[in-house]
Structures are given as C-alpha cells and as structure tokens.
mmCIF file of C-alpha atoms and ligand atoms in Angstrom:
data_model
loop_
_atom_site.group_PDB
_atom_site.id
_atom_site.type_symbol
_atom_site.label_atom_id
_atom_site.label_comp_id
_atom_site.label_asym_id
_atom_site.label_seq_id
_atom_site.Cartn_x
_atom_site.Cartn_y
_atom_site.Cartn_z
ATOM 1 C CA MET A 1347 13.435 12.573 2.025
ATOM 2 C CA LEU A 1348 10.006 11.388 1.063
ATOM 3 C CA VAL A 1349 9.542 9.423 4.276
ATOM 4 C CA SER A 1350 11.413 9.997 7.491
ATOM 5 C CA VAL A 1351 10.790 7.984 10.642
ATOM 6 C CA LYS A 1352 12.696 8.677 13.826
ATOM 7 C CA LYS A 1353 12.582 6.666 17.046
ATOM 8 C CA LEU A 1354 9.074 5.449 16.436
ATOM 9 C CA SER A 1355 7.556 3.193 19.089
ATOM 10 C CA HIS A 1356 4.023 1.852 19.284
ATOM 11 C CA SER A 1357 2.194 -0.287 21.805
ATOM 12 C CA PHE A 1358 -1.214 -1.873 22.141
ATOM 13 C CA GLY A 1359 -1.852 -1.865 25.877
ATOM 14 C CA SER A 1360 1.334 -3.120 27.473
ATOM 15 C CA HIS A 1361 2.462 -4.922 24.299
ATOM 16 C CA TRP A 1362 5.159 -2.951 22.478
ATOM 17 C CA VAL A 1363 4.922 -3.783 18.794
ATOM 18 C CA LEU A 1364 7.340 -1.226 17.341
ATOM 19 C CA LYS A 1365 10.356 -0.287 19.388
ATOM 20 C CA ASN A 1366 12.516 2.643 18.453
ATOM 21 C CA ILE A 1367 12.277 2.316 14.664
ATOM 22 C CA SER A 1368 14.188 4.786 12.489
ATOM 23 C CA PHE A 1369 14.575 4.818 8.716
ATOM 24 C CA GLN A 1370 14.382 7.113 5.725
ATOM 25 C CA VAL A 1371 13.003 6.644 2.245
ATOM 26 C CA ARG A 1372 14.254 8.621 -0.731
ATOM 27 C CA GLU A 1373 12.065 9.521 -3.651
ATOM 28 C CA ARG A 1374 11.770 6.621 -6.178
ATOM 29 C CA GLU A 1375 13.099 4.110 -3.681
ATOM 30 C CA CYS A 1376 11.597 0.655 -3.106
ATOM 31 C CA VAL A 1377 11.365 -0.404 0.533
ATOM 32 C CA ILE A 1378 10.427 -3.830 1.824
ATOM 33 C CA LEU A 1379 9.144 -4.185 5.388
ATOM 34 C CA THR A 1380 9.677 -7.699 6.536
ATOM 35 C CA GLY A 1381 9.583 -9.670 9.783
ATOM 36 C CA HIS A 1382 7.571 -12.466 11.316
ATOM 37 C CA SER A 1383 3.808 -12.433 11.694
ATOM 38 C CA GLY A 1384 3.051 -9.964 14.481
ATOM 39 C CA ALA A 1385 6.320 -8.032 14.035
ATOM 40 C CA GLY A 1386 4.382 -4.843 13.319
ATOM 41 C CA LYS A 1387 4.437 -4.465 9.519
ATOM 42 C CA THR A 1388 0.760 -3.600 9.259
ATOM 43 C CA THR A 1389 0.952 -1.311 12.287
ATOM 44 C CA LEU A 1390 3.866 0.617 10.758
ATOM 45 C CA LEU A 1391 2.066 1.026 7.424
ATOM 46 C CA GLN A 1392 -1.067 2.178 9.261
ATOM 47 C CA ILE A 1393 0.947 4.833 11.041
ATOM 48 C CA LEU A 1394 2.489 5.955 7.739
ATOM 49 C CA HIS A 1395 -0.893 6.513 6.093
ATOM 50 C CA GLY A 1396 -2.414 8.135 9.133
ATOM 51 C CA ALA A 1397 -4.683 5.295 10.273
ATOM 52 C CA GLN A 1398 -2.899 4.995 13.638
ATOM 53 C CA PRO A 1399 -1.747 7.939 15.729
ATOM 54 C CA ILE A 1400 1.898 8.410 16.610
ATOM 55 C CA GLN A 1401 2.560 7.510 20.240
ATOM 56 C CA ARG A 1402 6.308 8.049 20.436
ATOM 57 C CA GLY A 1403 8.787 9.330 17.892
ATOM 58 C CA VAL A 1404 8.485 11.456 14.785
ATOM 59 C CA ALA A 1405 7.364 10.664 11.249
ATOM 60 C CA GLU A 1406 7.051 12.668 8.074
ATOM 61 C CA VAL A 1407 5.475 11.368 4.857
ATOM 62 C CA ALA A 1408 5.407 13.278 1.547
ATOM 63 C CA GLY A 1409 5.984 16.568 3.315
ATOM 64 C CA TYR A 1410 3.347 16.016 6.009
ATOM 65 C CA HIS A 1411 4.426 15.892 9.645
ATOM 66 C CA LEU A 1412 2.266 13.076 10.976
ATOM 67 C CA ASN A 1413 2.644 14.271 14.563
ATOM 68 C CA LYS A 1414 0.897 17.523 13.655
ATOM 69 C CA LEU A 1415 -1.502 16.261 10.992
ATOM 70 C CA THR A 1416 -5.151 16.975 11.859
ATOM 71 C CA GLN A 1417 -8.067 14.774 10.757
ATOM 72 C CA ARG A 1418 -9.136 17.637 8.514
ATOM 73 C CA ARG A 1419 -5.853 17.642 6.601
ATOM 74 C CA LEU A 1420 -5.450 13.860 6.493
ATOM 75 C CA PRO A 1421 -7.125 13.612 3.043
ATOM 76 C CA LEU A 1422 -4.344 15.799 1.649
ATOM 77 C CA LEU A 1423 -1.784 13.171 2.660
ATOM 78 C CA ARG A 1424 -4.003 10.339 1.459
ATOM 79 C CA ARG A 1425 -4.148 11.908 -2.011
ATOM 80 C CA GLN A 1426 -0.442 11.260 -2.389
ATOM 81 C CA LEU A 1427 -0.819 7.598 -1.510
ATOM 82 C CA GLY A 1428 -2.094 4.390 -3.019
ATOM 83 C CA VAL A 1429 -2.711 1.831 -0.307
ATOM 84 C CA VAL A 1430 -3.269 -1.914 -0.700
ATOM 85 C CA PHE A 1431 -4.710 -3.096 2.617
ATOM 86 C CA GLN A 1432 -3.953 -6.557 3.947
ATOM 87 C CA ASP A 1433 -7.709 -7.149 4.258
ATOM 88 C CA PHE A 1434 -8.426 -5.406 0.904
ATOM 89 C CA LYS A 1435 -11.247 -3.089 2.107
ATOM 90 C CA ILE A 1436 -13.048 -3.272 -1.211
ATOM 91 C CA LEU A 1437 -16.813 -2.682 -1.335
ATOM 92 C CA PRO A 1438 -18.499 -6.061 -1.884
ATOM 93 C CA GLN A 1439 -21.756 -4.662 -3.286
ATOM 94 C CA LYS A 1440 -19.971 -2.651 -5.954
ATOM 95 C CA SER A 1441 -18.523 -4.021 -9.167
ATOM 96 C CA VAL A 1442 -14.819 -4.462 -9.857
ATOM 97 C CA GLY A 1443 -14.835 -1.452 -12.187
ATOM 98 C CA GLU A 1444 -16.703 0.721 -9.678
ATOM 99 C CA ASN A 1445 -14.300 -0.149 -6.874
ATOM 100 C CA VAL A 1446 -11.295 0.721 -8.991
ATOM 101 C CA GLY A 1447 -12.840 3.857 -10.539
ATOM 102 C CA MET A 1448 -14.074 5.382 -7.283
ATOM 103 C CA ALA A 1449 -10.876 7.211 -6.388
ATOM 104 C CA LEU A 1450 -10.829 8.803 -9.853
ATOM 105 C CA GLU A 1451 -14.455 9.930 -9.521
ATOM 106 C CA VAL A 1452 -13.559 11.638 -6.257
ATOM 107 C CA ARG A 1453 -10.847 13.447 -8.198
ATOM 108 C CA ARG A 1454 -13.508 14.518 -10.740
ATOM 109 C CA MET A 1455 -11.881 12.880 -13.740
ATOM 110 C CA PRO A 1456 -14.145 12.775 -16.849
ATOM 111 C CA ARG A 1457 -16.096 9.534 -17.168
ATOM 112 C CA ALA A 1458 -14.583 8.388 -20.472
ATOM 113 C CA GLN A 1459 -11.098 8.893 -19.127
ATOM 114 C CA ILE A 1460 -11.964 6.967 -15.951
ATOM 115 C CA LYS A 1461 -13.166 4.052 -18.042
ATOM 116 C CA ARG A 1462 -9.958 4.003 -20.056
ATOM 117 C CA ARG A 1463 -7.728 4.160 -16.980
ATOM 118 C CA VAL A 1464 -9.702 1.519 -15.097
ATOM 119 C CA ASN A 1465 -9.613 -0.845 -18.057
ATOM 120 C CA ALA A 1466 -5.876 -0.407 -18.519
ATOM 121 C CA VAL A 1467 -5.162 -1.104 -14.859
ATOM 122 C CA LEU A 1468 -7.510 -4.096 -14.766
ATOM 123 C CA ARG A 1469 -5.756 -5.501 -17.822
ATOM 124 C CA GLY A 1470 -2.481 -5.220 -15.921
ATOM 125 C CA VAL A 1471 -3.767 -7.404 -13.098
ATOM 126 C CA GLN A 1472 -5.599 -9.744 -15.510
ATOM 127 C CA MET A 1473 -9.033 -8.773 -14.269
ATOM 128 C CA GLU A 1474 -10.467 -6.980 -17.318
ATOM 129 C CA GLN A 1475 -12.900 -9.845 -17.974
ATOM 130 C CA ARG A 1476 -14.350 -9.372 -14.497
ATOM 131 C CA ALA A 1477 -14.913 -5.603 -14.628
ATOM 132 C CA ASP A 1478 -18.716 -5.791 -14.287
ATOM 133 C CA LEU A 1479 -18.850 -8.471 -11.612
ATOM 134 C CA LYS A 1480 -19.831 -7.649 -8.023
ATOM 135 C CA CYS A 1481 -16.804 -7.914 -5.756
ATOM 136 C CA ALA A 1482 -18.718 -10.116 -3.293
ATOM 137 C CA ARG A 1483 -18.515 -12.876 -5.904
ATOM 138 C CA LEU A 1484 -14.756 -12.777 -6.343
ATOM 139 C CA SER A 1485 -12.199 -15.219 -4.965
ATOM 140 C CA GLY A 1486 -9.640 -13.998 -2.421
ATOM 141 C CA GLY A 1487 -6.915 -13.644 -5.039
ATOM 142 C CA GLU A 1488 -9.251 -11.761 -7.363
ATOM 143 C CA GLN A 1489 -10.228 -9.359 -4.564
ATOM 144 C CA GLN A 1490 -6.569 -8.795 -3.859
ATOM 145 C CA ARG A 1491 -5.976 -7.883 -7.483
ATOM 146 C CA VAL A 1492 -8.880 -5.402 -7.341
ATOM 147 C CA ALA A 1493 -7.287 -3.864 -4.241
ATOM 148 C CA ILE A 1494 -3.978 -3.514 -6.094
ATOM 149 C CA ALA A 1495 -5.677 -2.032 -9.162
ATOM 150 C CA ARG A 1496 -7.509 0.501 -6.969
ATOM 151 C CA ALA A 1497 -4.258 1.601 -5.346
ATOM 152 C CA ILE A 1498 -2.320 2.094 -8.585
ATOM 153 C CA VAL A 1499 -5.062 3.640 -10.721
ATOM 154 C CA VAL A 1500 -4.543 7.064 -9.093
ATOM 155 C CA ASN A 1501 -0.858 7.046 -10.004
ATOM 156 C CA PRO A 1502 0.202 7.707 -6.415
ATOM 157 C CA LYS A 1503 3.417 9.338 -5.303
ATOM 158 C CA ILE A 1504 3.864 6.520 -2.797
ATOM 159 C CA LEU A 1505 2.426 3.047 -3.200
ATOM 160 C CA MET A 1506 2.019 1.239 0.130
ATOM 161 C CA ALA A 1507 1.100 -2.408 -0.122
ATOM 162 C CA ASP A 1508 0.507 -4.716 2.810
ATOM 163 C CA GLU A 1509 1.293 -8.346 1.916
ATOM 164 C CA PRO A 1510 -0.117 -7.757 -1.574
ATOM 165 C CA THR A 1511 0.558 -11.279 -2.793
ATOM 166 C CA GLY A 1512 -0.731 -13.150 0.272
ATOM 167 C CA ASN A 1513 -3.602 -14.785 -1.579
ATOM 168 C CA LEU A 1514 -1.979 -15.286 -4.956
ATOM 169 C CA ASP A 1515 -0.270 -18.258 -6.551
ATOM 170 C CA GLU A 1516 3.386 -18.059 -7.529
ATOM 171 C CA THR A 1517 2.877 -17.070 -11.156
ATOM 172 C CA LEU A 1518 0.460 -14.287 -10.317
ATOM 173 C CA SER A 1519 2.608 -13.055 -7.424
ATOM 174 C CA LEU A 1520 5.581 -12.684 -9.731
ATOM 175 C CA ARG A 1521 3.474 -10.907 -12.323
ATOM 176 C CA LEU A 1522 2.258 -8.432 -9.724
ATOM 177 C CA VAL A 1523 5.749 -7.851 -8.419
ATOM 178 C CA GLN A 1524 6.655 -6.897 -12.007
ATOM 179 C CA ILE A 1525 3.845 -4.334 -11.924
ATOM 180 C CA PHE A 1526 5.195 -2.828 -8.693
ATOM 181 C CA LYS A 1527 8.648 -2.836 -10.235
ATOM 182 C CA LYS A 1528 7.450 -1.027 -13.329
ATOM 183 C CA PHE A 1529 5.702 1.629 -11.254
ATOM 184 C CA ASN A 1530 8.844 2.013 -9.204
ATOM 185 C CA GLU A 1531 10.953 2.434 -12.354
ATOM 186 C CA HIS A 1532 8.555 5.126 -13.536
ATOM 187 C CA GLY A 1533 9.096 7.120 -10.362
ATOM 188 C CA THR A 1534 6.601 5.809 -7.819
ATOM 189 C CA THR A 1535 8.083 5.201 -4.400
ATOM 190 C CA VAL A 1536 7.051 1.748 -3.224
ATOM 191 C CA ILE A 1537 6.734 0.534 0.375
ATOM 192 C CA LEU A 1538 5.859 -3.110 0.520
ATOM 193 C CA ALA A 1539 5.226 -5.314 3.562
ATOM 194 C CA THR A 1540 5.834 -8.971 2.885
ATOM 195 C CA HIS A 1541 7.448 -12.110 4.192
ATOM 196 C CA ASN A 1542 7.394 -13.768 0.813
ATOM 197 C CA LYS A 1543 11.071 -14.584 0.080
ATOM 198 C CA GLN A 1544 10.466 -14.815 -3.637
ATOM 199 C CA VAL A 1545 8.933 -11.362 -3.753
ATOM 200 C CA ILE A 1546 11.960 -10.027 -1.870
ATOM 201 C CA GLN A 1547 14.332 -11.733 -4.333
ATOM 202 C CA GLU A 1548 12.544 -10.165 -7.279
ATOM 203 C CA LEU A 1549 13.235 -6.684 -5.887
ATOM 204 C CA PRO A 1550 17.000 -6.838 -5.288
ATOM 205 C CA HIS A 1551 17.575 -3.077 -5.206
ATOM 206 C CA SER A 1552 15.246 -2.503 -2.290
ATOM 207 C CA GLN A 1553 15.932 -1.170 1.172
ATOM 208 C CA LEU A 1554 15.066 -4.076 3.486
ATOM 209 C CA ILE A 1555 13.713 -3.182 6.903
ATOM 210 C CA ASP A 1556 13.379 -6.235 9.122
ATOM 211 C CA LEU A 1557 11.047 -5.452 12.007
ATOM 212 C CA SER A 1558 11.899 -8.738 13.777
ATOM 213 C CA THR A 1559 15.430 -7.615 14.480
ATOM 214 C CA HIS A 1560 14.523 -4.281 16.061
ATOM 215 C CA ASP A 1561 14.273 -4.146 19.811
HETATM 216 N N1 ATP B 840 -5.803 -2.824 17.300
HETATM 217 C C1 ATP B 840 -5.017 -3.667 17.972
HETATM 218 N N2 ATP B 840 -5.223 -3.928 19.277
HETATM 219 C C2 ATP B 840 -4.419 -4.758 19.963
HETATM 220 N N3 ATP B 840 -3.359 -5.379 19.426
HETATM 221 C C3 ATP B 840 -3.097 -5.161 18.136
HETATM 222 C C4 ATP B 840 -3.913 -4.298 17.337
HETATM 223 N N4 ATP B 840 -3.405 -4.271 16.088
HETATM 224 C C5 ATP B 840 -2.334 -5.075 16.107
HETATM 225 N N5 ATP B 840 -2.145 -5.608 17.328
HETATM 226 C C6 ATP B 840 -1.041 -6.522 17.716
HETATM 227 O O1 ATP B 840 0.169 -5.934 17.311
HETATM 228 C C7 ATP B 840 1.064 -6.906 16.807
HETATM 229 C C8 ATP B 840 1.537 -6.516 15.439
HETATM 230 O O2 ATP B 840 0.470 -6.633 14.512
HETATM 231 P P1 ATP B 840 0.657 -6.335 12.981
HETATM 232 O O3 ATP B 840 -0.657 -6.585 12.355
HETATM 233 O O4 ATP B 840 1.255 -4.992 12.817
HETATM 234 O O5 ATP B 840 1.733 -7.446 12.571
HETATM 235 P P2 ATP B 840 2.221 -7.887 11.108
HETATM 236 O O6 ATP B 840 3.709 -7.834 11.106
HETATM 237 O O7 ATP B 840 1.507 -7.102 10.085
HETATM 238 O O8 ATP B 840 1.768 -9.414 11.049
HETATM 239 P P3 ATP B 840 1.271 -10.308 9.784
HETATM 240 O O9 ATP B 840 2.512 -10.741 9.062
HETATM 241 O O10 ATP B 840 0.583 -11.465 10.439
HETATM 242 O O11 ATP B 840 0.355 -9.475 8.967
HETATM 243 C C9 ATP B 840 0.327 -8.227 16.883
HETATM 244 O O12 ATP B 840 0.763 -8.914 18.018
HETATM 245 C C10 ATP B 840 -1.130 -7.831 17.000
HETATM 246 O O13 ATP B 840 -1.849 -8.757 17.742
HETATM 247 MG MG1 MG B 841 0.186 -7.557 8.643
#
C-alpha cells in the first residue's frame, strides 16, 4: 500500500474534525476526498504530507511512518510528493518560471534541462506565455495553474491536490482534470480534494472518500 490510514482522528481544541478515518491507497490509484466545506479535507491532506502532526491513529505514506517521522527526515517524504495547496503558496516576488523551476533547482538538475521541463509543464497548463511574469501580477486562476505546474514538474510519486480547480472556469477545470488523469495513467498516484461534482464525474475510476459521512 502506498498510503495507509488507520483510525485517524484530529481535533482543533474541542472541535473534532476527523473522526476515526481509515482507508488505503494502492500504487497508481486515484483517490478523491470529498465532503462539505469544513469536513476536514485540507486537514487530512496536511497530515498526509507531514504539515500537521498525528494526534490519534496511524498513517503511512510512501513507506514513511508518519507517527515516527522526525522533522529532520520530513524532506525525504516531501521528495516523493507534489502538493497543490488550497492557498497556492507560490512566491509572489518570483516569476512564474522561477516558482515552477525551484523544486528542480533544489534537486540540482542542469539549467537547460530545468528550462525544458518548466516550459513543457507550463504549456500543459496554458501558462507558457506568462513564464517571465511576476506571480504577484497573476489572477487567482493563473496562480492556481502555477501551483499545479510546480507540483507536477518534479514528477512526484504521489500528487496531492487540494481543491485544484477552485478558481478556474469550467473549460480550464476540465483541461486540468485531464492533466491529472494523464499523470495517473502514467503511474502517478493522485489524491485530490474537491467538492466539484464535474471533476468527480471526470474521474470515474477513483476511490471516493466522503469525509462528511464519517463520524
Ligand atoms: N489551524 C486550525 N485551528 C483551528 N481550527 C482549524 C484549523 N484548521 C482547520 N480548522 C477547522 O477544522 C475544520 C476543517 O477544516 P478544513 O480546512 O480541513 O476543511 P475542508 O474540508 O478543507 O473545507 P473547505 O472545503 O472549505 O476547504 C474547519 O471547521 C476549520 O475551521
Ligand atoms: Mg480545504
């Protein structure tokens, strides 16, 4: 199993957001986390990429036991993941190309190769014309596409995307779902949080995990 979650519960103060969640994700699977606003989709994804500690239960992601994972070893897990944050977390003072290329620079990829990869990914999200623009100047939907490009450029083992089409119109949402689909078909495991019904319909072979129905 690439991801295994057993009896996971999480609270903020006295407010229990996740209650006794269990599920497993096989390699190459596509998983959709759904549920109403506030159901805990973002919280669950944060736990899975090590941004929230485990309070109760057990979780393992890409061979790493999250309960035992130290801050020092967290980057090893992160290297396996591409994460699209709900609030993007792109650097506004850097250009589109710089934001997307950063993760490859950290991995010490040669500059020419970085440029090629970044351009290819930006073409995929229809942002190649904006490569040199500062991110601060982009619209919400454009920033979201940069966030998606940054997550997929590293060719992650697991792609985690939190409401990745929240700021996009219907046509662009469907186009981006096709990109996720293609990655999935090429072997990337995808974990997507969304309440967009159309996105869910476009991914009919997915494991649906509805966090509203757990108690
Ligand atoms: N750091 C925090 N401190 C206190 N409460 C929090 C914190 N983070 C999240 N919560 C609460 O936990 C609940 C779940 O939040 P979460 O962001 O996981 O929901 P979500 O399913 O992603 O919602 P949305 O669809 O609106 O993105 C919410 O009620 C939220 O207010
Ligand atoms: Mg959320």
